Coordinates of C-alpha atoms and ligand atoms in Angstrom, one line a residue:
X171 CA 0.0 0.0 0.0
X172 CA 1.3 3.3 -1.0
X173 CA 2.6 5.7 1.7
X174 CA 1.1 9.2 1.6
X175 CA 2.7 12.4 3.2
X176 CA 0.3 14.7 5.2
X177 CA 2.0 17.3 2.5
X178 CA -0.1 14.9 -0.8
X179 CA -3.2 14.2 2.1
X180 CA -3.4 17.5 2.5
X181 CA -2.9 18.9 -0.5
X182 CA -5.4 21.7 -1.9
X183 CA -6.9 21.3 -5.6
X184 CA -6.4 24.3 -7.3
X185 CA -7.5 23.3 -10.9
X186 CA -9.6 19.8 -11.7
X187 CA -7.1 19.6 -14.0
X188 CA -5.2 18.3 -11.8
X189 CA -6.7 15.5 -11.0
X190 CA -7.9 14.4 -14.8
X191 CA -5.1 12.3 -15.1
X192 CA -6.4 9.8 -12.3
X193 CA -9.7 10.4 -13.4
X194 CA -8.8 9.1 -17.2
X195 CA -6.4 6.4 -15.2
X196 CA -9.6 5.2 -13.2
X197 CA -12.6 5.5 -15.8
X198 CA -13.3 2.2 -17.2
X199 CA -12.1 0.0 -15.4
X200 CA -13.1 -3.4 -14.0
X201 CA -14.5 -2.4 -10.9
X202 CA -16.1 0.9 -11.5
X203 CA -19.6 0.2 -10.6
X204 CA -22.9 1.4 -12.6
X205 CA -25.5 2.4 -10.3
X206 CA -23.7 3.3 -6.9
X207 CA -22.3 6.9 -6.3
X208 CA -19.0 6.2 -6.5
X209 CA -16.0 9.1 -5.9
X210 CA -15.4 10.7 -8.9
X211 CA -11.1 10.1 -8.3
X212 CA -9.8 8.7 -5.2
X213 CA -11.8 8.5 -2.1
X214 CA -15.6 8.8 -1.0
X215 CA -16.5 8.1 2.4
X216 CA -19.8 9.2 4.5
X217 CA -22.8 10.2 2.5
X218 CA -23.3 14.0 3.9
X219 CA -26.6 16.6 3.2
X220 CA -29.1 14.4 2.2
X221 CA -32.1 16.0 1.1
X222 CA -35.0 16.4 -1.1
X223 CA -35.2 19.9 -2.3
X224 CA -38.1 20.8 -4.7
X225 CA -38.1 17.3 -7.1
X226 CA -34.3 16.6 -6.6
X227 CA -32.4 14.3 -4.1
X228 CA -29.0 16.1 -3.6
X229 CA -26.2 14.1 -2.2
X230 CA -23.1 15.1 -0.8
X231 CA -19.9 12.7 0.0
X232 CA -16.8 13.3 1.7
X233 CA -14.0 13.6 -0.8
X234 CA -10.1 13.1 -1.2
X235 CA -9.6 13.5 -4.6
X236 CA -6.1 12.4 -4.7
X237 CA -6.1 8.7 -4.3
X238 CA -7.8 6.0 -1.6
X239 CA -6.4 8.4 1.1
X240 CA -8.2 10.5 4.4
X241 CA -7.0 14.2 3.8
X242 CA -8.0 16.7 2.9
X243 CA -11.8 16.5 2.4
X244 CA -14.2 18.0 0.1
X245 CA -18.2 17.7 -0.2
X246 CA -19.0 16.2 -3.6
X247 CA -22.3 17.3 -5.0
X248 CA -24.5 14.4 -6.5
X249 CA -28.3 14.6 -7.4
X250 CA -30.9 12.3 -8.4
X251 CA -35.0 12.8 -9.6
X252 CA -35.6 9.3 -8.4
X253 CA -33.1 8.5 -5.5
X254 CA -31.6 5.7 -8.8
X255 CA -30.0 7.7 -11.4
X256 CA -27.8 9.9 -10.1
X257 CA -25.6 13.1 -11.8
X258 CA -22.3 13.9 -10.8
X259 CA -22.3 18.3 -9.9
X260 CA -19.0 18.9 -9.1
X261 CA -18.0 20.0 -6.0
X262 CA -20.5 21.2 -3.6
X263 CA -17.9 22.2 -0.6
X264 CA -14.2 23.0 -0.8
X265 CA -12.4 23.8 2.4
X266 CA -11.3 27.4 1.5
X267 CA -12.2 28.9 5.1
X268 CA -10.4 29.3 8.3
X269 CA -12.5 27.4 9.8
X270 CA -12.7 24.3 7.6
X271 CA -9.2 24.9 6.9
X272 CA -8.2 21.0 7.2
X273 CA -11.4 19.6 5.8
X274 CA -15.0 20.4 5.4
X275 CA -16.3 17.1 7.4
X276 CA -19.5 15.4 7.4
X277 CA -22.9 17.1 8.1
X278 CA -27.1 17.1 7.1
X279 CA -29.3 18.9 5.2
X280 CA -32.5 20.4 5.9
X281 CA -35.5 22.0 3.7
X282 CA -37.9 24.5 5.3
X283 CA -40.0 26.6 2.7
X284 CA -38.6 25.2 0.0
X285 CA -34.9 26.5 0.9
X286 CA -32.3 23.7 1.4
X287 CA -30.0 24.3 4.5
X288 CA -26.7 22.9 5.0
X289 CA -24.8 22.0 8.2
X290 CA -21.2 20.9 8.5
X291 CA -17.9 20.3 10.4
X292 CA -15.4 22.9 9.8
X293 CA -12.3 21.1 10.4
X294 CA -9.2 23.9 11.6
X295 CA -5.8 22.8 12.7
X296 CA -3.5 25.3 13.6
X297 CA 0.7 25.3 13.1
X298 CA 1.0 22.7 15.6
X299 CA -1.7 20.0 14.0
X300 CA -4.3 21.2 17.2
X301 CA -7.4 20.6 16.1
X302 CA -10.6 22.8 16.4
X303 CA -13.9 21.7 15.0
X304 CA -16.4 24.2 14.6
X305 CA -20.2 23.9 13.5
X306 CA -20.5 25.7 10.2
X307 CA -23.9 25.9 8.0
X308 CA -24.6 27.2 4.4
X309 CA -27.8 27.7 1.9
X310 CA -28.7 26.3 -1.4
X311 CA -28.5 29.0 -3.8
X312 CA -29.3 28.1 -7.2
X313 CA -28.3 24.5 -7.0
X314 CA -25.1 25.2 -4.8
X315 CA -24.4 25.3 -1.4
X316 CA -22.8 29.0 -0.2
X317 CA -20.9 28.4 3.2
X318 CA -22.2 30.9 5.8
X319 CA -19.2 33.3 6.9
X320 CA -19.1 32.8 10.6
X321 CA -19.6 29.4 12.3
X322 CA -23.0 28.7 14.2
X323 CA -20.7 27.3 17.4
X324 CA -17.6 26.2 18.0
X325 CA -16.5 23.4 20.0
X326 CA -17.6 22.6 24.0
X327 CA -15.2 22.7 26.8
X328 CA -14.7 19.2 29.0
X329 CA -15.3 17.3 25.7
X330 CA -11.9 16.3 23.6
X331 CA -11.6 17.9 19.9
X332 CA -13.6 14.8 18.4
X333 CA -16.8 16.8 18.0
X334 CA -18.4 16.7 14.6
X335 CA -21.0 15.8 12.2
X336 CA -24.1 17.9 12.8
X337 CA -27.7 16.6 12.3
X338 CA -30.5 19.0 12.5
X339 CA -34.2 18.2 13.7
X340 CA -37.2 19.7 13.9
X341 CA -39.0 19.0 17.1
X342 CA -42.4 20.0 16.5
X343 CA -44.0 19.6 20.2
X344 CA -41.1 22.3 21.3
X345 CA -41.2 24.3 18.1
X346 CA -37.5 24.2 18.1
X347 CA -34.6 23.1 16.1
X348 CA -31.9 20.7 17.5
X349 CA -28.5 19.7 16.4
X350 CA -27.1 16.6 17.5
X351 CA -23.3 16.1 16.9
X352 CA -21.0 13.3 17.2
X353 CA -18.7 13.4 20.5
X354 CA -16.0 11.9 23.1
X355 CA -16.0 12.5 26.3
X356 CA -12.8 13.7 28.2
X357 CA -12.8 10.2 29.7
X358 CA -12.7 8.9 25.7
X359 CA -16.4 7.9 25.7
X360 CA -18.5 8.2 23.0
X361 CA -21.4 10.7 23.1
X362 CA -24.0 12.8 21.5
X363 CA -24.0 16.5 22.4
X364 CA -27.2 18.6 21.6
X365 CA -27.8 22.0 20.7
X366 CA -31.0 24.4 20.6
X367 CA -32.3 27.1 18.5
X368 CA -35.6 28.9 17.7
X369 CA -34.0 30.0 14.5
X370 CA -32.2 27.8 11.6
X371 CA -28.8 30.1 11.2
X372 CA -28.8 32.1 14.5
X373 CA -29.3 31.7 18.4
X374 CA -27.7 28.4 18.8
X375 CA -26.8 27.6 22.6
X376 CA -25.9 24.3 24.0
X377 CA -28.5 22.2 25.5
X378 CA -26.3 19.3 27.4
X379 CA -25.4 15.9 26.6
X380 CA -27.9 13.0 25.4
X381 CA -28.6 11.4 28.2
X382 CA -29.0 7.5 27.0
X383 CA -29.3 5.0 29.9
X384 CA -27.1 1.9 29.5
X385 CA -25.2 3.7 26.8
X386 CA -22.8 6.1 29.3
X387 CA -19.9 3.5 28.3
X388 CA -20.4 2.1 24.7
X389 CA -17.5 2.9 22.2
X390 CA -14.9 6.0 22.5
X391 CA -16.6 8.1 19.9
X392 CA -19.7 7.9 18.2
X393 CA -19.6 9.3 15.0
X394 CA -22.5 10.7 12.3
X395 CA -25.4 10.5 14.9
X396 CA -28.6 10.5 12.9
X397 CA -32.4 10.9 14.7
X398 CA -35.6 10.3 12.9
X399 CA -39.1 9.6 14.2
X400 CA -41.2 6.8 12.5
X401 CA -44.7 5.3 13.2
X402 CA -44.3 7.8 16.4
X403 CA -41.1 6.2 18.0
X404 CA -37.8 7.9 17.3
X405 CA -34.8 5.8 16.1
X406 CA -30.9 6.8 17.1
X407 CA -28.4 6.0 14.6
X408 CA -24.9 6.3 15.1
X409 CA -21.6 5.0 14.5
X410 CA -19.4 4.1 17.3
X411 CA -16.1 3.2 17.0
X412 CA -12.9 2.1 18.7
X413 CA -14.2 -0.9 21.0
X414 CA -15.0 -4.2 19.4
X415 CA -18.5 -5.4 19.7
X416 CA -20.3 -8.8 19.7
X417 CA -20.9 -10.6 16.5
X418 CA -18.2 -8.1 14.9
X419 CA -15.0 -9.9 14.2
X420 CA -12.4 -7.7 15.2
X421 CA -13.8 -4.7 13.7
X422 CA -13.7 -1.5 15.7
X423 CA -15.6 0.8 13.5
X424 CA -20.5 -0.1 13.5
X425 CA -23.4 1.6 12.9
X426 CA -26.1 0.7 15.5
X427 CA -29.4 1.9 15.6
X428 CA -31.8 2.2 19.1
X429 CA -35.5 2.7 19.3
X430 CA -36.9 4.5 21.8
X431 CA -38.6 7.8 23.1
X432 CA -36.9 10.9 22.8
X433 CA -37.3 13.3 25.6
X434 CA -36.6 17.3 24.6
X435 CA -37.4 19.1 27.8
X436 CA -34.5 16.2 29.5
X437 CA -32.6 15.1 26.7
X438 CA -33.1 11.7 27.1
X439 CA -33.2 8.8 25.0
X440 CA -35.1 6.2 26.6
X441 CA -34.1 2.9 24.5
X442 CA -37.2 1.0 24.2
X443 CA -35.0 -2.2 22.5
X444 CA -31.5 -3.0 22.9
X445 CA -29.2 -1.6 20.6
X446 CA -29.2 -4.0 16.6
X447 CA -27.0 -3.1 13.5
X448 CA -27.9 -0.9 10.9
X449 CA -26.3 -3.8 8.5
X450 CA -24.6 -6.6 9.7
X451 CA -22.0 -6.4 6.7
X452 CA -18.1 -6.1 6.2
X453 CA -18.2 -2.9 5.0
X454 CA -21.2 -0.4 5.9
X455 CA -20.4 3.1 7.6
X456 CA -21.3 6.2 8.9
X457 CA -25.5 6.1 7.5
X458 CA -27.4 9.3 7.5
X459 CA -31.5 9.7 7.2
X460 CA -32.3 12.3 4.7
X461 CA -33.3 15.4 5.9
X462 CA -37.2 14.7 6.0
X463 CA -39.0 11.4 5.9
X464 CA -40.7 10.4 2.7
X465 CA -43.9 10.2 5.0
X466 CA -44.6 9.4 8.9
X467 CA -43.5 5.6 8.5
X468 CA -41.1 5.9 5.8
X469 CA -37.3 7.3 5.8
X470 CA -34.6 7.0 2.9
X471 CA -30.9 6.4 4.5
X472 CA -27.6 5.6 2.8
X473 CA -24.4 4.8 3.9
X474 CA -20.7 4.3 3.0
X475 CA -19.6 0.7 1.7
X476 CA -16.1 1.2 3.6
X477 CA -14.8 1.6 7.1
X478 CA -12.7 3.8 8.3
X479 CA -9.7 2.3 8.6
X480 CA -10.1 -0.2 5.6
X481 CA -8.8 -0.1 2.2
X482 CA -9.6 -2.0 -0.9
X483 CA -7.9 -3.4 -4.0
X484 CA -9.1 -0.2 -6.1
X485 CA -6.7 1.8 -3.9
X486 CA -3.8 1.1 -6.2
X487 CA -5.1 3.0 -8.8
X488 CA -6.3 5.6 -7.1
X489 CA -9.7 5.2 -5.7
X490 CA -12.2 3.5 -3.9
X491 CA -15.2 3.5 -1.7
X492 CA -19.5 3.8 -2.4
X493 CA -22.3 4.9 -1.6
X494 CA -24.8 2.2 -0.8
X495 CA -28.3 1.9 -2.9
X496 CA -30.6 4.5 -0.8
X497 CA -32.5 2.5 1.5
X498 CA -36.1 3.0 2.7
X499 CA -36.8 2.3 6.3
X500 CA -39.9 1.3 8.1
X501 CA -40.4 -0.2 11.9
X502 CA -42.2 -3.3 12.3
X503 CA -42.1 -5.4 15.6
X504 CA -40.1 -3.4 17.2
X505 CA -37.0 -3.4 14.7
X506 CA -36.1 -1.4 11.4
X507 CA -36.6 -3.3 8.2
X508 CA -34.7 -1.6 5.5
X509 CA -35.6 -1.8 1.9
X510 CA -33.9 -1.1 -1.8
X511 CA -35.6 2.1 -2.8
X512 CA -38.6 0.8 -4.9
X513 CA -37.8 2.4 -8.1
X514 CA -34.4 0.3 -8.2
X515 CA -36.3 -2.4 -10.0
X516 CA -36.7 -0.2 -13.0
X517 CA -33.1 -0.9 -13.6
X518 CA -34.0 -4.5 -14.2
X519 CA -33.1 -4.8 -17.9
X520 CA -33.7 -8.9 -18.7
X521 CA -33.3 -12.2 -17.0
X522 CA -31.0 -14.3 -17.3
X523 CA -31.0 -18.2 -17.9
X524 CA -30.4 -20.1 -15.4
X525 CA -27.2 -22.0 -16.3
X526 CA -25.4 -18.9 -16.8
X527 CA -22.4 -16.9 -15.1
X528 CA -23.0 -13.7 -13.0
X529 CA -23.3 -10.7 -15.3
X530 CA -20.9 -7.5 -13.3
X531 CA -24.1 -5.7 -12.1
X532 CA -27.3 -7.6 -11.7
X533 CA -30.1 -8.3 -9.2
X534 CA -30.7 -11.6 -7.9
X535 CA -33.5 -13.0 -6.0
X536 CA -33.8 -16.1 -4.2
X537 CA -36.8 -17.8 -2.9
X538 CA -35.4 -20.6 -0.4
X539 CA -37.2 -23.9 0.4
X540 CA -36.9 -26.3 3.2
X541 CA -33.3 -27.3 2.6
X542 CA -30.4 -25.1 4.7
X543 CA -29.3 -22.6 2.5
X544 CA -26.4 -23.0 0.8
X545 CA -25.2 -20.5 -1.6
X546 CA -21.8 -18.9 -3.3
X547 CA -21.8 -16.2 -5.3
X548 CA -18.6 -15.3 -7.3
X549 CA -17.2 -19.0 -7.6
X550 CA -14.5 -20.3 -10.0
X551 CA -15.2 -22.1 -13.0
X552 CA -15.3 -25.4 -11.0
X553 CA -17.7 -24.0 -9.0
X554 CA -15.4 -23.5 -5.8
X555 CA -14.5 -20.8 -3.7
X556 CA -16.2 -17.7 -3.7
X557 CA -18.7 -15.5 -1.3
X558 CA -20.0 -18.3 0.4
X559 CA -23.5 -17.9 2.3
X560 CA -25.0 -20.8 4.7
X561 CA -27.7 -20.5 7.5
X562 CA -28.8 -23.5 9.3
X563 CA -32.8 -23.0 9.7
X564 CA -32.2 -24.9 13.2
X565 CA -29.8 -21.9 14.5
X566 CA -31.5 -19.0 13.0
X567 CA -28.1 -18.0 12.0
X568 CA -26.6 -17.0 8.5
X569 CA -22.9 -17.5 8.0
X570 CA -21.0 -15.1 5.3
X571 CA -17.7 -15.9 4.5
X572 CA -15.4 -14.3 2.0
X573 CA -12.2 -16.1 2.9
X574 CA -12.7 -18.3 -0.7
X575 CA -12.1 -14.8 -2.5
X576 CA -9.1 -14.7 -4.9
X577 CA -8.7 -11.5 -3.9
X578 CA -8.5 -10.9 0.1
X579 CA -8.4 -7.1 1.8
X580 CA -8.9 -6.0 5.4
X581 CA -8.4 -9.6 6.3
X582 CA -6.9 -8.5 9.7
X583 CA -11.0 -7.5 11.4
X584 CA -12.1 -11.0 10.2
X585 CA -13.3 -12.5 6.6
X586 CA -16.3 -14.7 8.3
X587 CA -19.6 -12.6 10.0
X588 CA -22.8 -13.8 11.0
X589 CA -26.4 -13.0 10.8
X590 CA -28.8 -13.8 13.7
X591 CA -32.1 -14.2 11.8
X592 CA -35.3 -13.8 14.2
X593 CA -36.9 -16.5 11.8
X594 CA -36.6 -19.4 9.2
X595 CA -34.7 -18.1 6.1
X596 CA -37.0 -17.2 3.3
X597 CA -35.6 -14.8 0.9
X598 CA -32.6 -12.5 -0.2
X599 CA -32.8 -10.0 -2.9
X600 CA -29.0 -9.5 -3.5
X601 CA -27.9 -6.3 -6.0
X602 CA -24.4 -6.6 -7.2
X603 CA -22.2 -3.8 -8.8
X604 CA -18.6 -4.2 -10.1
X605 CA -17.2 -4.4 -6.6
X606 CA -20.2 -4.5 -4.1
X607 CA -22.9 -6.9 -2.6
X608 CA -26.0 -5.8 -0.9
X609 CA -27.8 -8.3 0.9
X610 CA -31.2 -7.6 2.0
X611 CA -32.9 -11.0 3.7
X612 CA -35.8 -11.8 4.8
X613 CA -37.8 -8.6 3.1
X614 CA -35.2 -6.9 5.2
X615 CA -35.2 -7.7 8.4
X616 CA -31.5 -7.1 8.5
X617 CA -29.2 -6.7 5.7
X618 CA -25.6 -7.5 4.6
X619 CA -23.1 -4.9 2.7
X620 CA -19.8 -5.9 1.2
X621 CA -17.2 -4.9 -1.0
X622 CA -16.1 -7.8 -3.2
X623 CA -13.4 -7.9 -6.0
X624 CA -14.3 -10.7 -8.4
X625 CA -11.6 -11.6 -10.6
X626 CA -12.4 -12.5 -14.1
X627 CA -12.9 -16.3 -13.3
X628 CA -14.7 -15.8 -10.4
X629 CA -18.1 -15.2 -11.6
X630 CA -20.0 -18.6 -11.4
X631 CA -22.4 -19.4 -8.8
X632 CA -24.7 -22.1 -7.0
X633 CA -27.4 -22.6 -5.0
X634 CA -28.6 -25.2 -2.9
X635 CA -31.1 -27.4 -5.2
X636 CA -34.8 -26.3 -3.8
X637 CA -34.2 -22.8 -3.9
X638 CA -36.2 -20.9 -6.5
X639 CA -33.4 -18.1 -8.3
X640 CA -34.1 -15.6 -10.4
X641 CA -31.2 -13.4 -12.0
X642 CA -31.7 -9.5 -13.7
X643 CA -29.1 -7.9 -15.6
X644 CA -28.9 -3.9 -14.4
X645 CA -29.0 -0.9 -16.6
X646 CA -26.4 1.9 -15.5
X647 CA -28.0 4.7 -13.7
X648 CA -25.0 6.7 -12.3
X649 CA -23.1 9.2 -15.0
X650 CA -19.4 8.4 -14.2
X651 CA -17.8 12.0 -16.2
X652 CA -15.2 13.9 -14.8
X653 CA -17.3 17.3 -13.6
X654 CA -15.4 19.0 -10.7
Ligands
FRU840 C1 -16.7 9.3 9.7 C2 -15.9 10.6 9.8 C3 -16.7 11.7 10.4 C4 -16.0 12.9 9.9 C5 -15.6 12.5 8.5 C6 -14.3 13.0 8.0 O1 -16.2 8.4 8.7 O2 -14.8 10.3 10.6 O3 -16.9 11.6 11.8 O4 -16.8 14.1 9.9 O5 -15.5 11.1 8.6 O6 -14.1 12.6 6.7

C-alpha cells in the first residue's frame, strides 16, 4: 500500500485539471460500478446533506480526490430525480475557510419553505496539528451550497476535539430546532451533544449531553449520529467506534441503531430495545437519514460501503469506496426493516437463464425452500470458492464468509460474519455492482453490505437445489464524467 505524506493528504486542488489524469487512469475500469455513487477520483466516504429539495435528491460525499487516502476533504455534489440515477455536480464544498481549513467534514441537510440548509464540520488545525472543530452551515442558492461566513458554534469545553457531524431536527412539540453532533467525552467515551435554536442560522446555545441509559460507556466516539421519528417512536443511529463489539470480528468501527422515546425538555433517550445493527455487513459506515421522511412511516438512509480504517484493491489506482443503494426504512415489531428504494427495479433490464455466469451488475433473487441454505456467489469455473452464504434454519443464524475470495483485503478484522435471523430463512434480494454486494434478507429484516473484488474467473455461482433463483441484468443509472 502506498505511503502518503500529510503534504499529498493535504494537499489543496487548485485546478480539476489536476486531478484528470487519475480520473482518465480510473474510468473504465473493472470495478467501477454502474448504479452506486462512487467518488469521482480517489476516495468517498460518508454520504453528507441528504435532502429532497423541490423534485431533486441532492447528495453530498466526503472527498479526497487524490487517491484512496483521508486528507484533505471535500463535499462532492451528486443529485438524483428518483433517489436511482444519479448526476455527478462537481464539487459542492471546498475547504477554503479558516474554519474548515483541514477539511470540510461530514454534516445534514434540511429543507424549510422550500430552501435547502446545510450543516457541516469545519475542520481547523492550527501550526501545531491542534485541532478545532467548529459547527459551520450554508444555503442552497441556485443549486449550490454558499458556506455561511461565521460558524453557528464552536467546540464545547470538558469534551476532547472529536466533535463533529451535525444533524439538525425539527421537534415540532417544542417548536424548536436541534443539532445533535458526534462526540468523546474527556474520559474517551463516546457521546452525543445537543444543541438548541428557535431560528435555523442564528441563536444556537448548548442544551447538554444525550442522556441515554445503559449507553454512558459504549465505544470511544460515536460518529455521524442521525435521529428520525417513524410510526411515532424515534430511532438513534450512530456509528461508534474504537471498542470491538459482539458478533463483529475484530472490527472496531459499526453503525447501531436504538428505538426508543426521545425526551426534549431532559434530553433523554429512553431505548425502548437493545441496541441491533444498521447492517450486519463487512463494509457499511457512517448512514445518515435524509433530511425529512418520505412520509410518517417511511425514511430513505444511505451509507458508506467502507470503514474507516479499511482499504480496498481499487486503492492502487487511485480510488475506492461507495455509496450504498438509498435504502427505505420502516419499523415493524419493534426493529427497522430496511428496503432497496422501490424504483431500483426499473433498472431490471432482462433475465438471465439459469445456467449462466453472473453478469458484473445484476439483481438476484432467491426464494429458499426447506433445505439449509447453501449459496456462493462469485465462484471459479469449477464451481469452488467464492462469497459463500449458509444459514442452518435450526440456529437461525446465516454464515457469510469471503475467505474463498481470490482476492483478500482488510483480512486483519475477520473475513467470516454472521447473521442472527429472528426466523426461518425465506428470501434474499442481493444487487451486485462491479465491486459491491447488498444483501437484504428476509424482506429486510437485516441486511448485509460488502465490498467484493471478483476476478475474471470468479463469476460462477450455485445454489442449494430447492431454492427458487431468479437473476436480472442492471441498466447503468450513475453518469461516471469527470465534472469538478
Ligand atoms: C466518519 C468521519 C466523520 C467525519 C468524517 C471526516 O467516517 O470520521 O466523523 O466528519 O468522517 O471525513
Amino acid at each position: 500500500m502506498r505511503e502518503w505524506t500529510r503534504e499529498e493528504r493535504y494537499r489543496v486542488l487548485q485546478d480539476p485539471e489536476e486531478i484528470r489524469e487519475i480520473y482518465d487512469k480510473i474510468a473504465g475500469t473493472k470495478y467501477r460500478q454502474i448504479f452506486h455513487v462512487q467518488p469521482v477520483t480517489g476516495l468517498s466516504s460518508d454520504p453528507n446533506g441528504f435532502a429532497k429539495l423541490g423534485d431533486t435528491w441532492h447528495l453530498f460525499y466526503q472527498w479526497c480526490p487524490w487517491g484512496a487516502v483521508h486528507g484533505l476533504k471535500y463535499w462532492y455534489h451528486v443529485s438524483s430525480r428518483d433517489l436511482v440515477h444519479w448526476k455527478n455536480e462537481g464539487i459542492g464544498l471546498k475547504p477554503d475557510t479558516f474554519y474548515d481549513s483541514h477539511g470540510v467534514h461530514s454534516g445534514s441537510a434540511f429543507v424549510k419553505d422550500g430552501e435547502m440548509y446545510i450543516f457541516y464540520t469545519g475542520n481547523h488545525r492550527d501550526e501545531e496539528w491542534i485541532r478545532t472543530p467548529y459547527t459551520c452551515a450554508a444555503e442552497m442558492k441556485d443549486g449550490k451550497p454558499v458556506k455561511l461566513t461565521e460558524p453557528l458554534f464552536g467546540p464545547m469545553s470538558g469534551y476532547t476535539e472529536h466533535q463533529r457531524d451535525p444533524k439538525l431536527v425539527w421537534n415540532e412539540e417544542k417548536q424548536k430546532y436541534y443539532i445533535f453532533i458526534g462526540a468523546q467525552t474527556a474520559e474517551k467515551h463516546g457521546a452525543v451533544l445537543v444543541y438548541v435554536s428557535d431560528e435555523l442560522l442564528t441563536g444556537w446555545t448548548f442544551a447538554g449531553e444525550l442522556k441515554i441509559p445503559g449507553y454512558e460507556d459504549f465505544g470511544g466516539m460515536w460518529e455521524c449520529p442521525s435521529v428520525i421519528r417513524l410510526s411515532g417512536k424515534d430511532v438513534l443511529i450512530f456509528s461508534p467506534q474504537y471498542t470491538k463489539l459482539p458478533g463483529r470480528a475484530e472490527s472496531t468501527n459499526h453503525t447501531v441503531y436504538i428505538i426508543g422515546t426521545m425526551d426534549y425538555d431532559t434530553l433523554t433517550f429512553t431505548p425502548e430495545t437493545g441496541y441491533r445493527y444498521l447492517d450486519y455487513g463487512f463494509d457499511f459506515y457512517a448512514a445518515q437519514a435524509a433530511g425529512s421522511n418520505l412520509d410518517e412511516d417511511h425514511a430513505a438512509v444511505i451509507a458508506w460501503i467502507g470503514l474507516p480504517d479499511n482499504h480496498y484493491p481499487t486503492a492502487e489506482i487511485d480510488w475506492e469506496g461507495s455509496m450504498t443503494i438509498p435504502r427505505v426504512l420502516s419499523l415493524k415489531d419493534g426493529r427497522l426493516i430496511q428496503e432497496p428504494v422501490r424504483k431500483i427495479a426499473e433498472l431490471r433490464e432482462e433475465e438471465i437463464p439459469g445456467d449462466s455466469s453472473l453478469p458484473d451488475a445484476c439483481e438476484i433473487l432467491i426464494r429458499f425452500g426447506e433445505e439449509a441454505c447453501d449459496l456462493s456467489l462469485f465462484a471459479d469455473l469449477e464451481g469452488n470458492g467464492g462469497l459463500r452464504i449458509t444459514a442452518d434454519p435450526e440456529k437461525k443464524v446465516l454464515t457469510v464468509d469471503k475467505s474463498g475470495m481470490e482476492l483478500s483485503f482488510n483480512k486483519e478484522i475477520g473475513e467470516v460474519l454472521e447473521v442472527p435471523l429472528d426466523r426461518e430463512l425465506e428470501d434474499m434480494r442481493i444487487f451486485i455492482d462491479h465491486c459491491s454486494a447488498e444483501i437484504f434478507i428476509n424482506g429486510g429484516e437485516q441486511t448485509f453490505t460488502a465490498h467484493v473484488y471478483p476476478t475474471d474467473v470468479e463469476h460462477n455461482y450455485r445454489v442449494n437445489a430447492d431454492a427458487q433463483v431468479k437473476i436480472y441484468t442492471m441498466k447503468p443509472a450513475v453518469t461516471d464524467d469527470f465534472v469538478i
